[in-house]
């Protein structure tokens, strides 16, 4: 059997077929570090809409975290974050958080 034919026929049977990503993940995405608070994120999302710039996904870099602790968010600077995420979801947008592992020392 031709090695290239083997690769595309037998190998996928052994390891499984590749995963097809969700359609929205192939769309227009905006990511940046440096949002000071949730108001800045909201303003950015609204400006994208105002100027007719397509957007499917808004990322949150580590700015949203409470003292850079994983699985937390700053409840002062990002007050209302769960509601904002739900609002975006209702509008057909996706909100993706970036998790950077931070190891805390003594």
JSON list of C-alpha atoms in Angstrom, two decimals:
[
{"chain": "A", "resi": 1, "resn": "UNK", "atom": "CA", "xyz": [0.00, 0.00, 0.00]},
{"chain": "A", "resi": 2, "resn": "UNK", "atom": "CA", "xyz": [1.21, 3.49, -0.87]},
{"chain": "A", "resi": 3, "resn": "UNK", "atom": "CA", "xyz": [2.47, 5.15, 2.37]},
{"chain": "A", "resi": 4, "resn": "UNK", "atom": "CA", "xyz": [0.40, 8.30, 1.80]},
{"chain": "A", "resi": 5, "resn": "UNK", "atom": "CA", "xyz": [-2.74, 6.22, 1.25]},
{"chain": "A", "resi": 6, "resn": "UNK", "atom": "CA", "xyz": [-1.95, 4.28, 4.42]},
{"chain": "A", "resi": 7, "resn": "UNK", "atom": "CA", "xyz": [-1.66, 7.52, 6.35]},
{"chain": "A", "resi": 8, "resn": "UNK", "atom": "CA", "xyz": [-5.06, 8.85, 5.30]},
{"chain": "A", "resi": 9, "resn": "UNK", "atom": "CA", "xyz": [-6.96, 5.57, 5.60]},
{"chain": "A", "resi": 10, "resn": "UNK", "atom": "CA", "xyz": [-5.48, 3.34, 8.32]},
{"chain": "A", "resi": 11, "resn": "UNK", "atom": "CA", "xyz": [-3.98, 5.87, 10.72]},
{"chain": "A", "resi": 12, "resn": "UNK", "atom": "CA", "xyz": [-7.29, 7.71, 11.37]},
{"chain": "A", "resi": 13, "resn": "UNK", "atom": "CA", "xyz": [-8.91, 4.36, 12.19]},
{"chain": "A", "resi": 14, "resn": "UNK", "atom": "CA", "xyz": [-6.30, 3.83, 14.89]},
{"chain": "A", "resi": 15, "resn": "UNK", "atom": "CA", "xyz": [-6.40, 7.27, 16.52]},
{"chain": "A", "resi": 16, "resn": "UNK", "atom": "CA", "xyz": [-9.86, 8.50, 15.51]},
{"chain": "A", "resi": 17, "resn": "UNK", "atom": "CA", "xyz": [-11.04, 11.18, 13.16]},
{"chain": "A", "resi": 18, "resn": "UNK", "atom": "CA", "xyz": [-10.08, 14.81, 13.77]},
{"chain": "A", "resi": 19, "resn": "UNK", "atom": "CA", "xyz": [-12.50, 16.95, 15.73]},
{"chain": "A", "resi": 20, "resn": "UNK", "atom": "CA", "xyz": [-14.39, 19.56, 13.75]},
{"chain": "A", "resi": 21, "resn": "UNK", "atom": "CA", "xyz": [-14.31, 22.82, 15.71]},
{"chain": "A", "resi": 22, "resn": "UNK", "atom": "CA", "xyz": [-17.54, 24.72, 16.35]},
{"chain": "A", "resi": 23, "resn": "UNK", "atom": "CA", "xyz": [-18.41, 26.97, 13.42]},
{"chain": "A", "resi": 24, "resn": "UNK", "atom": "CA", "xyz": [-18.35, 30.15, 15.54]},
{"chain": "A", "resi": 25, "resn": "UNK", "atom": "CA", "xyz": [-14.74, 29.47, 16.56]},
{"chain": "A", "resi": 26, "resn": "UNK", "atom": "CA", "xyz": [-13.68, 30.00, 12.95]},
{"chain": "A", "resi": 27, "resn": "UNK", "atom": "CA", "xyz": [-15.23, 33.48, 12.91]},
{"chain": "A", "resi": 28, "resn": "UNK", "atom": "CA", "xyz": [-14.16, 37.00, 13.82]},
{"chain": "A", "resi": 29, "resn": "UNK", "atom": "CA", "xyz": [-12.47, 37.13, 17.21]},
{"chain": "A", "resi": 30, "resn": "UNK", "atom": "CA", "xyz": [-11.17, 40.01, 19.29]},
{"chain": "A", "resi": 31, "resn": "UNK", "atom": "CA", "xyz": [-8.55, 39.47, 21.96]},
{"chain": "A", "resi": 32, "resn": "UNK", "atom": "CA", "xyz": [-6.39, 41.93, 23.80]},
{"chain": "A", "resi": 33, "resn": "UNK", "atom": "CA", "xyz": [-4.71, 42.44, 27.13]},
{"chain": "A", "resi": 34, "resn": "UNK", "atom": "CA", "xyz": [-5.28, 45.65, 29.05]},
{"chain": "A", "resi": 35, "resn": "UNK", "atom": "CA", "xyz": [-9.02, 46.11, 29.59]},
{"chain": "A", "resi": 36, "resn": "UNK", "atom": "CA", "xyz": [-9.22, 48.13, 32.79]},
{"chain": "A", "resi": 37, "resn": "UNK", "atom": "CA", "xyz": [-12.73, 47.01, 33.70]},
{"chain": "A", "resi": 38, "resn": "UNK", "atom": "CA", "xyz": [-15.97, 45.59, 32.34]},
{"chain": "A", "resi": 39, "resn": "UNK", "atom": "CA", "xyz": [-17.03, 49.02, 31.06]},
{"chain": "A", "resi": 40, "resn": "UNK", "atom": "CA", "xyz": [-14.03, 49.02, 28.71]},
{"chain": "A", "resi": 41, "resn": "UNK", "atom": "CA", "xyz": [-14.96, 45.57, 27.40]},
{"chain": "A", "resi": 42, "resn": "UNK", "atom": "CA", "xyz": [-18.59, 46.60, 26.88]},
{"chain": "A", "resi": 43, "resn": "UNK", "atom": "CA", "xyz": [-17.50, 49.78, 25.10]},
{"chain": "A", "resi": 44, "resn": "UNK", "atom": "CA", "xyz": [-15.28, 47.77, 22.75]},
{"chain": "A", "resi": 45, "resn": "UNK", "atom": "CA", "xyz": [-18.06, 45.29, 21.90]},
{"chain": "A", "resi": 46, "resn": "UNK", "atom": "CA", "xyz": [-20.53, 48.13, 21.27]},
{"chain": "A", "resi": 47, "resn": "UNK", "atom": "CA", "xyz": [-18.04, 50.00, 19.06]},
{"chain": "A", "resi": 48, "resn": "UNK", "atom": "CA", "xyz": [-17.53, 46.89, 16.96]},
{"chain": "A", "resi": 49, "resn": "UNK", "atom": "CA", "xyz": [-21.30, 46.77, 16.45]},
{"chain": "A", "resi": 50, "resn": "UNK", "atom": "CA", "xyz": [-21.57, 50.53, 15.90]},
{"chain": "A", "resi": 51, "resn": "UNK", "atom": "CA", "xyz": [-18.98, 50.51, 13.11]},
{"chain": "A", "resi": 52, "resn": "UNK", "atom": "CA", "xyz": [-20.32, 47.33, 11.52]},
{"chain": "A", "resi": 53, "resn": "UNK", "atom": "CA", "xyz": [-17.19, 45.31, 12.23]},
{"chain": "A", "resi": 54, "resn": "UNK", "atom": "CA", "xyz": [-18.10, 41.61, 12.40]},
{"chain": "A", "resi": 55, "resn": "UNK", "atom": "CA", "xyz": [-17.47, 39.92, 15.73]},
{"chain": "A", "resi": 56, "resn": "UNK", "atom": "CA", "xyz": [-18.25, 36.39, 16.87]},
{"chain": "A", "resi": 57, "resn": "UNK", "atom": "CA", "xyz": [-16.01, 36.08, 19.91]},
{"chain": "A", "resi": 58, "resn": "UNK", "atom": "CA", "xyz": [-14.74, 38.45, 22.62]},
{"chain": "A", "resi": 59, "resn": "UNK", "atom": "CA", "xyz": [-11.81, 37.24, 24.69]},
{"chain": "A", "resi": 60, "resn": "UNK", "atom": "CA", "xyz": [-11.00, 38.20, 28.26]},
{"chain": "A", "resi": 61, "resn": "UNK", "atom": "CA", "xyz": [-7.31, 38.16, 29.05]},
{"chain": "A", "resi": 62, "resn": "UNK", "atom": "CA", "xyz": [-6.08, 37.82, 32.63]},
{"chain": "A", "resi": 63, "resn": "UNK", "atom": "CA", "xyz": [-7.25, 41.37, 33.44]},
{"chain": "A", "resi": 64, "resn": "UNK", "atom": "CA", "xyz": [-10.58, 39.97, 34.61]},
{"chain": "A", "resi": 65, "resn": "UNK", "atom": "CA", "xyz": [-8.99, 37.76, 37.29]},
{"chain": "A", "resi": 66, "resn": "UNK", "atom": "CA", "xyz": [-9.01, 38.58, 40.98]},
{"chain": "A", "resi": 67, "resn": "UNK", "atom": "CA", "xyz": [-5.30, 39.11, 41.73]},
{"chain": "A", "resi": 68, "resn": "UNK", "atom": "CA", "xyz": [-4.45, 36.73, 38.84]},
{"chain": "A", "resi": 69, "resn": "UNK", "atom": "CA", "xyz": [-6.02, 33.78, 40.65]},
{"chain": "A", "resi": 70, "resn": "UNK", "atom": "CA", "xyz": [-7.36, 31.14, 38.29]},
{"chain": "A", "resi": 71, "resn": "UNK", "atom": "CA", "xyz": [-11.11, 30.52, 38.19]},
{"chain": "A", "resi": 72, "resn": "UNK", "atom": "CA", "xyz": [-11.90, 33.90, 39.77]},
{"chain": "A", "resi": 73, "resn": "UNK", "atom": "CA", "xyz": [-12.91, 37.31, 38.51]},
{"chain": "A", "resi": 74, "resn": "UNK", "atom": "CA", "xyz": [-12.50, 40.75, 40.03]},
{"chain": "A", "resi": 75, "resn": "UNK", "atom": "CA", "xyz": [-15.96, 41.43, 41.45]},
{"chain": "A", "resi": 76, "resn": "UNK", "atom": "CA", "xyz": [-15.28, 45.18, 41.67]},
{"chain": "A", "resi": 77, "resn": "UNK", "atom": "CA", "xyz": [-13.76, 45.95, 38.26]},
{"chain": "A", "resi": 78, "resn": "UNK", "atom": "CA", "xyz": [-15.83, 43.26, 36.54]},
{"chain": "A", "resi": 79, "resn": "UNK", "atom": "CA", "xyz": [-19.05, 43.56, 38.52]},
{"chain": "A", "resi": 80, "resn": "UNK", "atom": "CA", "xyz": [-21.89, 42.15, 36.44]},
{"chain": "A", "resi": 81, "resn": "UNK", "atom": "CA", "xyz": [-19.63, 39.91, 34.33]},
{"chain": "A", "resi": 82, "resn": "UNK", "atom": "CA", "xyz": [-21.95, 36.86, 34.38]},
{"chain": "A", "resi": 83, "resn": "UNK", "atom": "CA", "xyz": [-24.88, 39.02, 33.26]},
{"chain": "A", "resi": 84, "resn": "UNK", "atom": "CA", "xyz": [-22.79, 40.61, 30.50]},
{"chain": "A", "resi": 85, "resn": "UNK", "atom": "CA", "xyz": [-21.73, 37.18, 29.25]},
{"chain": "A", "resi": 86, "resn": "UNK", "atom": "CA", "xyz": [-25.38, 36.12, 29.16]},
{"chain": "A", "resi": 87, "resn": "UNK", "atom": "CA", "xyz": [-26.28, 39.31, 27.28]},
{"chain": "A", "resi": 88, "resn": "UNK", "atom": "CA", "xyz": [-23.59, 38.57, 24.70]},
{"chain": "A", "resi": 89, "resn": "UNK", "atom": "CA", "xyz": [-24.83, 35.00, 24.39]},
{"chain": "A", "resi": 90, "resn": "UNK", "atom": "CA", "xyz": [-28.36, 36.28, 23.76]},
{"chain": "A", "resi": 91, "resn": "UNK", "atom": "CA", "xyz": [-26.94, 38.43, 20.95]},
{"chain": "A", "resi": 92, "resn": "UNK", "atom": "CA", "xyz": [-25.19, 35.41, 19.40]},
{"chain": "A", "resi": 93, "resn": "UNK", "atom": "CA", "xyz": [-21.71, 36.32, 20.60]},
{"chain": "A", "resi": 94, "resn": "UNK", "atom": "CA", "xyz": [-19.30, 34.14, 22.55]},
{"chain": "A", "resi": 95, "resn": "UNK", "atom": "CA", "xyz": [-17.10, 35.13, 25.49]},
{"chain": "A", "resi": 96, "resn": "UNK", "atom": "CA", "xyz": [-13.89, 33.19, 26.04]},
{"chain": "A", "resi": 97, "resn": "UNK", "atom": "CA", "xyz": [-11.68, 33.62, 29.10]},
{"chain": "A", "resi": 98, "resn": "UNK", "atom": "CA", "xyz": [-7.96, 33.10, 29.01]},
{"chain": "A", "resi": 99, "resn": "UNK", "atom": "CA", "xyz": [-6.55, 31.09, 31.90]},
{"chain": "A", "resi": 100, "resn": "UNK", "atom": "CA", "xyz": [-2.86, 31.51, 32.65]},
{"chain": "A", "resi": 101, "resn": "UNK", "atom": "CA", "xyz": [-1.65, 29.27, 35.40]},
{"chain": "A", "resi": 102, "resn": "UNK", "atom": "CA", "xyz": [-0.11, 31.36, 38.17]},
{"chain": "A", "resi": 103, "resn": "UNK", "atom": "CA", "xyz": [1.88, 29.63, 40.86]},
{"chain": "A", "resi": 104, "resn": "UNK", "atom": "CA", "xyz": [1.70, 31.51, 44.14]},
{"chain": "A", "resi": 105, "resn": "UNK", "atom": "CA", "xyz": [4.71, 31.45, 46.44]},
{"chain": "A", "resi": 106, "resn": "UNK", "atom": "CA", "xyz": [4.84, 31.93, 50.19]}
]
